[in-house]
mmCIF file of C-alpha atoms in Angstrom:
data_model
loop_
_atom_site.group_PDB
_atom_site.id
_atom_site.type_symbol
_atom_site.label_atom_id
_atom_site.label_comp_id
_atom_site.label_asym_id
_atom_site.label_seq_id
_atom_site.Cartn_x
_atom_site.Cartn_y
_atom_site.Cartn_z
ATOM 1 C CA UNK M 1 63.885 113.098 155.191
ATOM 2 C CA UNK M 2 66.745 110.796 153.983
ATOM 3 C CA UNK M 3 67.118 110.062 150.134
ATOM 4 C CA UNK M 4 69.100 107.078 148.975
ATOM 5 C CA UNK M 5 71.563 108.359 145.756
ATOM 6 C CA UNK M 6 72.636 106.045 142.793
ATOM 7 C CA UNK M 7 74.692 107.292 140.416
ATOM 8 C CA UNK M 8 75.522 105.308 137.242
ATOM 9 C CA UNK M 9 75.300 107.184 134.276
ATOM 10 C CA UNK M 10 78.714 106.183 132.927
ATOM 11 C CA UNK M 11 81.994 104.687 134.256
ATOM 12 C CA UNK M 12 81.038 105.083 137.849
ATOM 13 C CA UNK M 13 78.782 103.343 140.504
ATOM 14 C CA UNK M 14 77.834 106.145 142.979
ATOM 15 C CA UNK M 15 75.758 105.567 146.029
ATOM 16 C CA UNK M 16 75.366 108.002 149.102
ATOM 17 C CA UNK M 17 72.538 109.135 151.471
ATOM 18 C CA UNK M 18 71.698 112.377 152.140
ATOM 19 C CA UNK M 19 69.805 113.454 155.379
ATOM 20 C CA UNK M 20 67.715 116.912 155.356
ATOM 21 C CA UNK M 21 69.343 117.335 159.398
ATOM 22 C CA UNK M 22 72.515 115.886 159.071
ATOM 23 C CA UNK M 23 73.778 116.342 155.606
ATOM 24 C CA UNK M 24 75.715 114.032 153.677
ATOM 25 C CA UNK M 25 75.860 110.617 156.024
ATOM 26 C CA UNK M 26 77.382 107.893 153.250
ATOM 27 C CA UNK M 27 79.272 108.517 150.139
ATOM 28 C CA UNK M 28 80.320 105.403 148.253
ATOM 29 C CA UNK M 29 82.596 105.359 144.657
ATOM 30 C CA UNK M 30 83.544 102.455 142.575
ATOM 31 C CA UNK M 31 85.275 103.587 139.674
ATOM 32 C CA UNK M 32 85.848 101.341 136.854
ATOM 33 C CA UNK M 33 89.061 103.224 135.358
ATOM 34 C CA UNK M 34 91.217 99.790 135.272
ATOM 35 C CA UNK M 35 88.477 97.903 133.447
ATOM 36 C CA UNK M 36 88.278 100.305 130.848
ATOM 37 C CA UNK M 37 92.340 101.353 130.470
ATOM 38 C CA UNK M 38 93.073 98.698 127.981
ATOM 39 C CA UNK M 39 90.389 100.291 125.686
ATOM 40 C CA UNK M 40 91.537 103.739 125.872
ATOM 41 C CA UNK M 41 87.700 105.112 126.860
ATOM 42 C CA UNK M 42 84.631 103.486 128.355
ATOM 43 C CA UNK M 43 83.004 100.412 126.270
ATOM 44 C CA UNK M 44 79.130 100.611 127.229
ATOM 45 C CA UNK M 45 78.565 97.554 127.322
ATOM 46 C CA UNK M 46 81.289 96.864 129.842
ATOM 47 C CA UNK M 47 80.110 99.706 131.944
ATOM 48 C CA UNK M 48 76.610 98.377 132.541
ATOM 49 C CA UNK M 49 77.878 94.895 133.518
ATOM 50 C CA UNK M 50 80.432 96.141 135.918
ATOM 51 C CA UNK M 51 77.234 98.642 137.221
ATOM 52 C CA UNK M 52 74.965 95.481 137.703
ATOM 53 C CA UNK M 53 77.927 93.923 140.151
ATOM 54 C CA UNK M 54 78.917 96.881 142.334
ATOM 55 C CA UNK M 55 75.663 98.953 142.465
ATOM 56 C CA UNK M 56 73.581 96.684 145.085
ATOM 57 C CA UNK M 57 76.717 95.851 147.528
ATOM 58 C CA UNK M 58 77.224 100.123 147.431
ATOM 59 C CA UNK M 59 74.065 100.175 148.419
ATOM 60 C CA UNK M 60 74.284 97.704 151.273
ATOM 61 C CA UNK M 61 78.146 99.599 152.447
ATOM 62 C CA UNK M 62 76.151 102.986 152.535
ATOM 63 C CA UNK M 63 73.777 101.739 154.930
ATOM 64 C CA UNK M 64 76.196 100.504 157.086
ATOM 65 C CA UNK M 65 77.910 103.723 156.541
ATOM 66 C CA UNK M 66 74.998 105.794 157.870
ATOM 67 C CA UNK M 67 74.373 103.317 160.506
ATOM 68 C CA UNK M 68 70.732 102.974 159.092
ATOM 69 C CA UNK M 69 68.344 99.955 157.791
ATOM 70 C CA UNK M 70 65.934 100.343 154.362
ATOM 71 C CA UNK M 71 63.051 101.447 156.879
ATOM 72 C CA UNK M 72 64.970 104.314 157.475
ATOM 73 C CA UNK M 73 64.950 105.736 153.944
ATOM 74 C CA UNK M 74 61.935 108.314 152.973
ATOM 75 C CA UNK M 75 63.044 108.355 149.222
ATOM 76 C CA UNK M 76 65.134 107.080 146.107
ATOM 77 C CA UNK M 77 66.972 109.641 143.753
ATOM 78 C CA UNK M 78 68.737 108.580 140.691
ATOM 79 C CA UNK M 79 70.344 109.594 137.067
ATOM 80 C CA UNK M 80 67.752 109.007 134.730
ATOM 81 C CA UNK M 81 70.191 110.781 132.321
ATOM 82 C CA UNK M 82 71.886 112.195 130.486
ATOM 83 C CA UNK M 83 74.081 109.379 129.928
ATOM 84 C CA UNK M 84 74.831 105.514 128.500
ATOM 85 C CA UNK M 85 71.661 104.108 127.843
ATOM 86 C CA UNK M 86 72.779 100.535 129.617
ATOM 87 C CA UNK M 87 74.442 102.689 132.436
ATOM 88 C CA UNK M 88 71.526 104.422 133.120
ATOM 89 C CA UNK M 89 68.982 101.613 133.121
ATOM 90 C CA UNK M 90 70.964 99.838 135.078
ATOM 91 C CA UNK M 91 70.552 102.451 138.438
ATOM 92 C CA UNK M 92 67.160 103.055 137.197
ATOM 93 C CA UNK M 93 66.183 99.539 137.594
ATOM 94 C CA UNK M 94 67.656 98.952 140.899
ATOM 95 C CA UNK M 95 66.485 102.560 141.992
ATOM 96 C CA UNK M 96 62.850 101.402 140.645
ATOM 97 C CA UNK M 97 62.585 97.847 142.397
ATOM 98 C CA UNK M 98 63.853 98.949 145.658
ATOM 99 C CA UNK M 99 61.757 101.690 145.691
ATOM 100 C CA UNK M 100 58.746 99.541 145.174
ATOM 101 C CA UNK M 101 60.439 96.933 147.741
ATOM 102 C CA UNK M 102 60.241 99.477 150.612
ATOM 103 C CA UNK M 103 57.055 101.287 149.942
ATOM 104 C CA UNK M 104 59.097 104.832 149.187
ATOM 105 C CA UNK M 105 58.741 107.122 146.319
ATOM 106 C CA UNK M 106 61.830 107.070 143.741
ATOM 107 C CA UNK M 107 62.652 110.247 141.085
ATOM 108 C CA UNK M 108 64.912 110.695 138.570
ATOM 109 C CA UNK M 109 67.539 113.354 138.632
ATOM 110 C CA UNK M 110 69.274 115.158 135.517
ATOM 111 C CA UNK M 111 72.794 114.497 135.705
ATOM 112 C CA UNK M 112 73.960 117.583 134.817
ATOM 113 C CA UNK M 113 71.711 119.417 137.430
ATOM 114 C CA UNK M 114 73.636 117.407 139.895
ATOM 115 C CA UNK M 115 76.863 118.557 138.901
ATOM 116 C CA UNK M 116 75.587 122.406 139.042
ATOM 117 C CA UNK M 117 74.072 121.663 142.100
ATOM 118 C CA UNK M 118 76.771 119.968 143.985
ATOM 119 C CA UNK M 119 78.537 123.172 145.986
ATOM 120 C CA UNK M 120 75.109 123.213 147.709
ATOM 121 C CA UNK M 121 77.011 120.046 149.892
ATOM 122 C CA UNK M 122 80.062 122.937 151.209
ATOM 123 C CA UNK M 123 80.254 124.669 153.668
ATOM 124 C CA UNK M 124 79.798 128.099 151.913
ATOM 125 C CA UNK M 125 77.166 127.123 148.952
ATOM 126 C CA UNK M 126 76.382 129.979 146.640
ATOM 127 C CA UNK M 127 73.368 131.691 147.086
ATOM 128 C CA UNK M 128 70.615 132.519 143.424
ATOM 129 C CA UNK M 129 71.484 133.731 141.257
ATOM 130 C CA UNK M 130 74.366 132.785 139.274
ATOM 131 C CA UNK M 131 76.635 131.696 136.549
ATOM 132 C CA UNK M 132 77.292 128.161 136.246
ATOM 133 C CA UNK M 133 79.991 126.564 134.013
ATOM 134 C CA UNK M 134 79.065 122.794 133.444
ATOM 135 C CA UNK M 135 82.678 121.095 132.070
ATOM 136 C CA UNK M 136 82.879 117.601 132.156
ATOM 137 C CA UNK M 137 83.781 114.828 129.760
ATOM 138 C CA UNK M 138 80.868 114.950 128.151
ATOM 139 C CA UNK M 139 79.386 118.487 128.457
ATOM 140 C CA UNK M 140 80.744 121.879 128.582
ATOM 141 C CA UNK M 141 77.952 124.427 129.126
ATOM 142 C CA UNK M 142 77.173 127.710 130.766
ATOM 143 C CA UNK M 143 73.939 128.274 132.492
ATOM 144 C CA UNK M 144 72.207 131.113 134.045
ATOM 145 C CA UNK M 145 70.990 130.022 137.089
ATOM 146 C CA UNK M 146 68.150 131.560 139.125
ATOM 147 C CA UNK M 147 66.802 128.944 141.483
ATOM 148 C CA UNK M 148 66.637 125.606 141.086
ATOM 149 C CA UNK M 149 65.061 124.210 137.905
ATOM 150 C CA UNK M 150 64.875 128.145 136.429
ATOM 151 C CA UNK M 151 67.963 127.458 133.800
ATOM 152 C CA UNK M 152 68.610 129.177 130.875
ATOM 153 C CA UNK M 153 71.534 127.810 128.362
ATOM 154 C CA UNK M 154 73.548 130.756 127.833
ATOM 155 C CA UNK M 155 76.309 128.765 125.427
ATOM 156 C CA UNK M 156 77.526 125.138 125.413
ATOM 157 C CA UNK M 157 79.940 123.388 123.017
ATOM 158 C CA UNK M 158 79.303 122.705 119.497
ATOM 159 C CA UNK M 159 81.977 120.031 118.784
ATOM 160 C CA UNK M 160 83.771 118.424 121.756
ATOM 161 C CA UNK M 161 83.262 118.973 125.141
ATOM 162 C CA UNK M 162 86.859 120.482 127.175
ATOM 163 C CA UNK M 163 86.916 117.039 129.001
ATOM 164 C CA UNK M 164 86.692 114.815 126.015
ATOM 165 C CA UNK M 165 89.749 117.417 124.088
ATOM 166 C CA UNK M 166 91.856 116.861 127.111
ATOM 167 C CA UNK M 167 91.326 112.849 127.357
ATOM 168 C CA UNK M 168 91.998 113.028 123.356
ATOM 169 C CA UNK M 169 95.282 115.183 123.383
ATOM 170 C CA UNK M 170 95.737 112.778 126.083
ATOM 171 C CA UNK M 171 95.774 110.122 124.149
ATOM 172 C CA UNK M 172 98.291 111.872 120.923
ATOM 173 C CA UNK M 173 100.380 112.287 123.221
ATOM 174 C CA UNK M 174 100.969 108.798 124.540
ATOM 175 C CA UNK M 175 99.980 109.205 128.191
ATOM 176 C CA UNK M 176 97.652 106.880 130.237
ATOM 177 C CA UNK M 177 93.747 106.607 130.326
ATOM 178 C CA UNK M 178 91.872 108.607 131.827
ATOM 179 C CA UNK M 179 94.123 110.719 130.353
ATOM 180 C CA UNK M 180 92.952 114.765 131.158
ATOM 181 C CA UNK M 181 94.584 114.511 134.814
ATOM 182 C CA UNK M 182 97.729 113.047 133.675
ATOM 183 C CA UNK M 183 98.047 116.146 130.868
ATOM 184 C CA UNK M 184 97.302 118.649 133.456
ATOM 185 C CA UNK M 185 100.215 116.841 136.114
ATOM 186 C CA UNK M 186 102.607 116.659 132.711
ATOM 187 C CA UNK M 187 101.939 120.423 132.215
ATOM 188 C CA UNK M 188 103.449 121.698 135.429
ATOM 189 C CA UNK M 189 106.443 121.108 133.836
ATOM 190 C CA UNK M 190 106.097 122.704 130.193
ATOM 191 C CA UNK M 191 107.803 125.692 129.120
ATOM 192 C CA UNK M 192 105.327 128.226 128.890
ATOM 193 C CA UNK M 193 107.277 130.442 126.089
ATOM 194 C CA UNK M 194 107.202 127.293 123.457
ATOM 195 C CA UNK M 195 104.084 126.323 121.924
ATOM 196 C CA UNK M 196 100.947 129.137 121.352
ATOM 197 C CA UNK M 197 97.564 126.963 120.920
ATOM 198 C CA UNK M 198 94.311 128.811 119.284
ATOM 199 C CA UNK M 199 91.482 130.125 121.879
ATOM 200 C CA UNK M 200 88.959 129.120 119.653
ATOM 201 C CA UNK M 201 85.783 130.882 118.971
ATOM 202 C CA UNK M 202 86.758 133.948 121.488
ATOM 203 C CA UNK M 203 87.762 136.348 118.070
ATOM 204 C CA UNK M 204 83.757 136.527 117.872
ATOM 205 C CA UNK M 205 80.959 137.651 119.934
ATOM 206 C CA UNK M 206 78.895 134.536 121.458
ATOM 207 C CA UNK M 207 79.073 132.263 124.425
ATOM 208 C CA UNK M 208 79.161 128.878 122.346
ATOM 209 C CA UNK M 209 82.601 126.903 122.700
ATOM 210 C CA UNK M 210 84.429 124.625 119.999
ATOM 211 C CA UNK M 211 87.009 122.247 121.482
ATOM 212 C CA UNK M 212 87.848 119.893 118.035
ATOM 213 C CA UNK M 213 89.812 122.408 116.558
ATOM 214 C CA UNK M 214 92.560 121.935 119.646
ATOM 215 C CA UNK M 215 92.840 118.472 119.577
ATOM 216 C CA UNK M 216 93.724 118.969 115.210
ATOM 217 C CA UNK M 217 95.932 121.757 116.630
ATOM 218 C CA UNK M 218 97.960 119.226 118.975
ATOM 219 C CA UNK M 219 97.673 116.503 116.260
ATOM 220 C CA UNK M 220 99.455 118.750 113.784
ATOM 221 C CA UNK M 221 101.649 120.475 116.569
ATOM 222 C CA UNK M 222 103.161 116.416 117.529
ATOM 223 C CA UNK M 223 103.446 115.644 114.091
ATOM 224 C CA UNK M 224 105.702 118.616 112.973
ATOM 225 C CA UNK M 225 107.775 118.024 116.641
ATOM 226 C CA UNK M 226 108.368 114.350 115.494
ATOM 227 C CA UNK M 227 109.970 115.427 112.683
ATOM 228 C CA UNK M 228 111.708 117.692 113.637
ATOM 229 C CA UNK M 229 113.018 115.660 116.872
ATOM 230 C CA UNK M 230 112.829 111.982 115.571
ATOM 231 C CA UNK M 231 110.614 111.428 118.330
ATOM 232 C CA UNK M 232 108.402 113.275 121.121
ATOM 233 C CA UNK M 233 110.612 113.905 124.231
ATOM 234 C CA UNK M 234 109.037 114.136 127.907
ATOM 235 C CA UNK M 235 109.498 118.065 127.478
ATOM 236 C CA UNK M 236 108.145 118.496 124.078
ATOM 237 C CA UNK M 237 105.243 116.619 125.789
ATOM 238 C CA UNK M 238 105.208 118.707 128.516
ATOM 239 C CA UNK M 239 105.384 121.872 126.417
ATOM 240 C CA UNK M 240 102.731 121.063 124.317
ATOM 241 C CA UNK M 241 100.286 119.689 127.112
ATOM 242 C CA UNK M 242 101.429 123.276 128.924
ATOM 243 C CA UNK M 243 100.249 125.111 125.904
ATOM 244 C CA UNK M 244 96.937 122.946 125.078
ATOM 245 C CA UNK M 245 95.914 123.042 129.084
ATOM 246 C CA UNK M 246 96.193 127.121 128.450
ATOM 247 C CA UNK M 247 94.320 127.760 125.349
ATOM 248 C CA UNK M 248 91.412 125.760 127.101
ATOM 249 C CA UNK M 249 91.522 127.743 130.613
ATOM 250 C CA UNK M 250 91.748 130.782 128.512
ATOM 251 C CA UNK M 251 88.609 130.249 126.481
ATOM 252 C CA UNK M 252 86.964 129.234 129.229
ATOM 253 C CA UNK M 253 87.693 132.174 131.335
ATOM 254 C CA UNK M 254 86.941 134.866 128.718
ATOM 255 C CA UNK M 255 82.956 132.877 128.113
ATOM 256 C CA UNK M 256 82.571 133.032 131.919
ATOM 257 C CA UNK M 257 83.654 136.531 131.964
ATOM 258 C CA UNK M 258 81.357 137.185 128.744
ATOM 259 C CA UNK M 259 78.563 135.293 130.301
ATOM 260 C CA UNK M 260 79.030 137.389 133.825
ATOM 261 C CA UNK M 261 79.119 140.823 131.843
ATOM 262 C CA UNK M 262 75.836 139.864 130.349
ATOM 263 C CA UNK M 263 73.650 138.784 133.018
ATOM 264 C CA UNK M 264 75.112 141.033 135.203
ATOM 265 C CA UNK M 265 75.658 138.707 138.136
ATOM 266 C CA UNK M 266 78.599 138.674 140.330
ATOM 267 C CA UNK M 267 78.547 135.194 141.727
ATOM 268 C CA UNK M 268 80.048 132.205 139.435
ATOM 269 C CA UNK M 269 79.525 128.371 140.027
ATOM 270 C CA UNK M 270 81.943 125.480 138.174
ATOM 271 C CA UNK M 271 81.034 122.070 138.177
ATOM 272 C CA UNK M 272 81.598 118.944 136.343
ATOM 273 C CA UNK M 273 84.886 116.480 136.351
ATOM 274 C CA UNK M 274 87.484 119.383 134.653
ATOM 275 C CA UNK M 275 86.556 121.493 137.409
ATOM 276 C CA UNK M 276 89.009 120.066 139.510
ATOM 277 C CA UNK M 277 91.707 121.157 137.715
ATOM 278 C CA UNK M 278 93.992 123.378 139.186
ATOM 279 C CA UNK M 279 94.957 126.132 136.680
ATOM 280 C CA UNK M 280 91.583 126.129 136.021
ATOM 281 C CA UNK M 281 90.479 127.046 139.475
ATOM 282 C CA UNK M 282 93.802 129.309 139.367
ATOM 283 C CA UNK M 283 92.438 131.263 136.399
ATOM 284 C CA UNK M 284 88.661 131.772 137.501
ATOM 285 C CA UNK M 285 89.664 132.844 141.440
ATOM 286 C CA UNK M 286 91.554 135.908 139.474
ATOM 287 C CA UNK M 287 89.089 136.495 137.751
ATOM 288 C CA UNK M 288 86.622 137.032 139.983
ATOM 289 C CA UNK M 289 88.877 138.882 141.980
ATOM 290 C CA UNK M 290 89.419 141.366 139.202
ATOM 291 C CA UNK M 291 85.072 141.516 138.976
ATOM 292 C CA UNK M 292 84.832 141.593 142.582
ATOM 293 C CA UNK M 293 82.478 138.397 142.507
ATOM 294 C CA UNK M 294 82.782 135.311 144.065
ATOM 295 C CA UNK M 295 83.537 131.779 142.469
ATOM 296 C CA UNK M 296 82.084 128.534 143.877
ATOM 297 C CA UNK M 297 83.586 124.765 143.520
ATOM 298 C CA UNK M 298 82.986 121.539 144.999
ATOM 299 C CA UNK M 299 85.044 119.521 146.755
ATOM 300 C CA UNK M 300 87.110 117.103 144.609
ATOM 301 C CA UNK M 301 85.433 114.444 145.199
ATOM 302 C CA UNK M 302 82.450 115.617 143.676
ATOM 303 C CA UNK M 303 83.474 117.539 140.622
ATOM 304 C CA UNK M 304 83.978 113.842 138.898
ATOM 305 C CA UNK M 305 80.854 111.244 139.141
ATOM 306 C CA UNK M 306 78.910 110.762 142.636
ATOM 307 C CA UNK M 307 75.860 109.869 144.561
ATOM 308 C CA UNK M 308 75.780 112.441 146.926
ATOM 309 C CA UNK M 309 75.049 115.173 144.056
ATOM 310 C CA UNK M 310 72.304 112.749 143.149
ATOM 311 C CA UNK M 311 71.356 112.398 146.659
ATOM 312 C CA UNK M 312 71.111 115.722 147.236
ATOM 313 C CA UNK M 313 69.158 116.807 144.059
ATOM 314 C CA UNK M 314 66.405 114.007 144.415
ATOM 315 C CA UNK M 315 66.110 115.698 148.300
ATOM 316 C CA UNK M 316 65.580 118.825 146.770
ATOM 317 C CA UNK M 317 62.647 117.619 144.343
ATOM 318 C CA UNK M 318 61.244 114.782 146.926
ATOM 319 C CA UNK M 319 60.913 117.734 149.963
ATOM 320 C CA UNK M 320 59.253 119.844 147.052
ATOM 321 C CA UNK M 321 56.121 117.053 146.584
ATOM 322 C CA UNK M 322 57.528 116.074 142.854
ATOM 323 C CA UNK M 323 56.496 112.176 142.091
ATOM 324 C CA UNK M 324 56.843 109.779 139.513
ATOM 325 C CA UNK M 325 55.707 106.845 138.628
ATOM 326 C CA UNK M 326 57.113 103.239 139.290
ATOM 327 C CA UNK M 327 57.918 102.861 135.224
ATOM 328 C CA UNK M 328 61.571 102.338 134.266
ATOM 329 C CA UNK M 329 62.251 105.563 132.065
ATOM 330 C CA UNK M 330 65.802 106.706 130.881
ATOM 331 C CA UNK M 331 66.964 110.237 128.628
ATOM 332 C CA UNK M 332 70.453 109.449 127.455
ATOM 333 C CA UNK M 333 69.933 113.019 125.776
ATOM 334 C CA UNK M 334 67.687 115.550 127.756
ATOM 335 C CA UNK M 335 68.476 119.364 128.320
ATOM 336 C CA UNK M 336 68.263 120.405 131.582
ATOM 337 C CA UNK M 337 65.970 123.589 130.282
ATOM 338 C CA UNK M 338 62.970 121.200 130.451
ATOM 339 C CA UNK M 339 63.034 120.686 134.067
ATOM 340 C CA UNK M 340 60.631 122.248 136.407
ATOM 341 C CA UNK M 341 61.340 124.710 138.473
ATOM 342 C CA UNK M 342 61.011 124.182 142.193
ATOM 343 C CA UNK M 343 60.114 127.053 145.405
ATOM 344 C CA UNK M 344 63.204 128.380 146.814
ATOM 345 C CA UNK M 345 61.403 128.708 150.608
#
């Protein structure tokens, strides 16, 4: 079976094809980062329009890619949500029509089960169960995970997610949309012994996160250094980026260790766009070490946005028999605890 993958639930056109023999046989990414710099964050509207331009030509480089023609696709996946409403209609549309065009079925895939499924496309993917921590832009949850579709929401933010703190300390601190890699890169160079952030919520038993309070902390933390200095230097910047980066990998790491503790598993998945960061990745491999588990990342290239986790997922419920009809039907909000679980022969 090969599935055709369209990813557009935000500021990025995804398309890739994923072949049950072969693997992963096209991977396409447009990213619309310049159109949206000026703004300082993605404008919806602007999204879907720049989705409608690049989505079918993705399409048309993928199959070149792959070396294949539209006969030779058995099935459609794509992000029904969550997500921008215009984004997602936009992929669901295209998904829809050309699904009908070449006589194939089409499903949508949860966004978010892409993410926490997309170390399935490495090498080593983890085996069920497990621990996944979701953190992304827009979400920053941990799931238990016994197969897929079984998913049980063990915490999740209640404020911010840790992507959207970073790209908003980001942004106090003068540096350059999207801003959460550029604060990591300015961090390397902070003086660990300066600045002490909050690790919010961790003084109390739970699994829920609360990232708002860090970006007030940083607000406050400029403020003060402005008047004290006149104006922010590159260190004071780097100090204080140094210190926010921390408090967040900290908080993270003591939920994931909570969340281990109580379900008992050794094994522990991350996912989502802040997963690629490094001290992040530094952080969780020592911990694991210290539990004597296992952690499990993708590849860079598909912590952030893609088709290939789409690709993959829709493969996953297409093999399994799951169907839906040709109707054009987005969830900009939908929890991932509603989806059905599928056989793990």
């Amino acid at each position: 079976m090969r599935v055709l993958g369209i990813e557009t639930s935000c500021d990025e056109t995804g398309v890739a094809i994923y072949d049950e023999e072969k693997g992963l046989v096209a991977n396409q990414l447009y990213t619309q980062i310049a159109l949206h710099a000026d703004y300082g964050g993605v404008v919806p509207e602007l999204a879907s329009r720049d989705h409608i331009r690049k989505t079918a030509p993705l399409i048309q480089t993928a199959l070149a890619e792959a070396n294949l023609k539209p006969e030779d696709i058995d099935g459609i996946a794509y992000t029904s949500g969550p997500g921008l409403v215009g984004a997602l209609l936009v992929g669901s549309t295209i998904a829809r029509s050309l699904a009908y065009a070449w006589n194939v079925p089409a499903i949508g895939v949860h966004h978010m089960e892409g993410h926490l499924l997309a170390p399935m496309l490495e090498d080593n993917p983890p085996e069920f169960p497990f621990v996944a921590l979701l953190v992304s832009g827009g979400h920053t949850q941990l799931v238990r995970v016994d197969g897929v579709g079984q998913y049980v929401l063990l915490g999740e933010s209640i404020d911010d997610a840790a992507g959207e703190a970073f790209d908003k300390t980001a942004k106090l601190l003068g540096l350059d949309y999207p801003g959460g890699a550029a604060l990591a890169r300015l961090a390397e160079k902070g003086d660990p012994k300066r600045f002490t952030f909050p690790r919010p919520m961790t003084d109390r038993p739970g699994l829920d996160f609360s990232f708002s309070g860090l970006k007030t902390f940083a607000a406050n933390t400029i403020t003060q250094a402005i008047k004290e200095e006149g104006e922010l230097t590159e260190q004071t910047k780097a100090d204080i980026a140094y210190a926010f980066q921390q408090a967040v990998v900290e908080t993270l790491a003591i939920k994931c260790r909570r969340a281990l503790k109580e379900t008992g598993f050794k094994r522990l998945v991350i996912a989502g766009g802040v997963s690629a960061n490094k001290q992040l990745r530094h952080d969780l491999a020592q911990l694991m070490q210290q539990l004597k588990g296992e952690v499990f990342y993708p590849q860079p290239q598909f912590c952030t946005d893609n088709g290939a986790m789409i690709a993959y997922t829709g493969f996953l419920r297409l093999k399994q028999g799951e169907r839906q009809s040709l109707s054009i039907q987005v969830k900009p909000r939908w929890a991932m605890t509603e989806l059905s679980a599928i056989s793990q022969n």
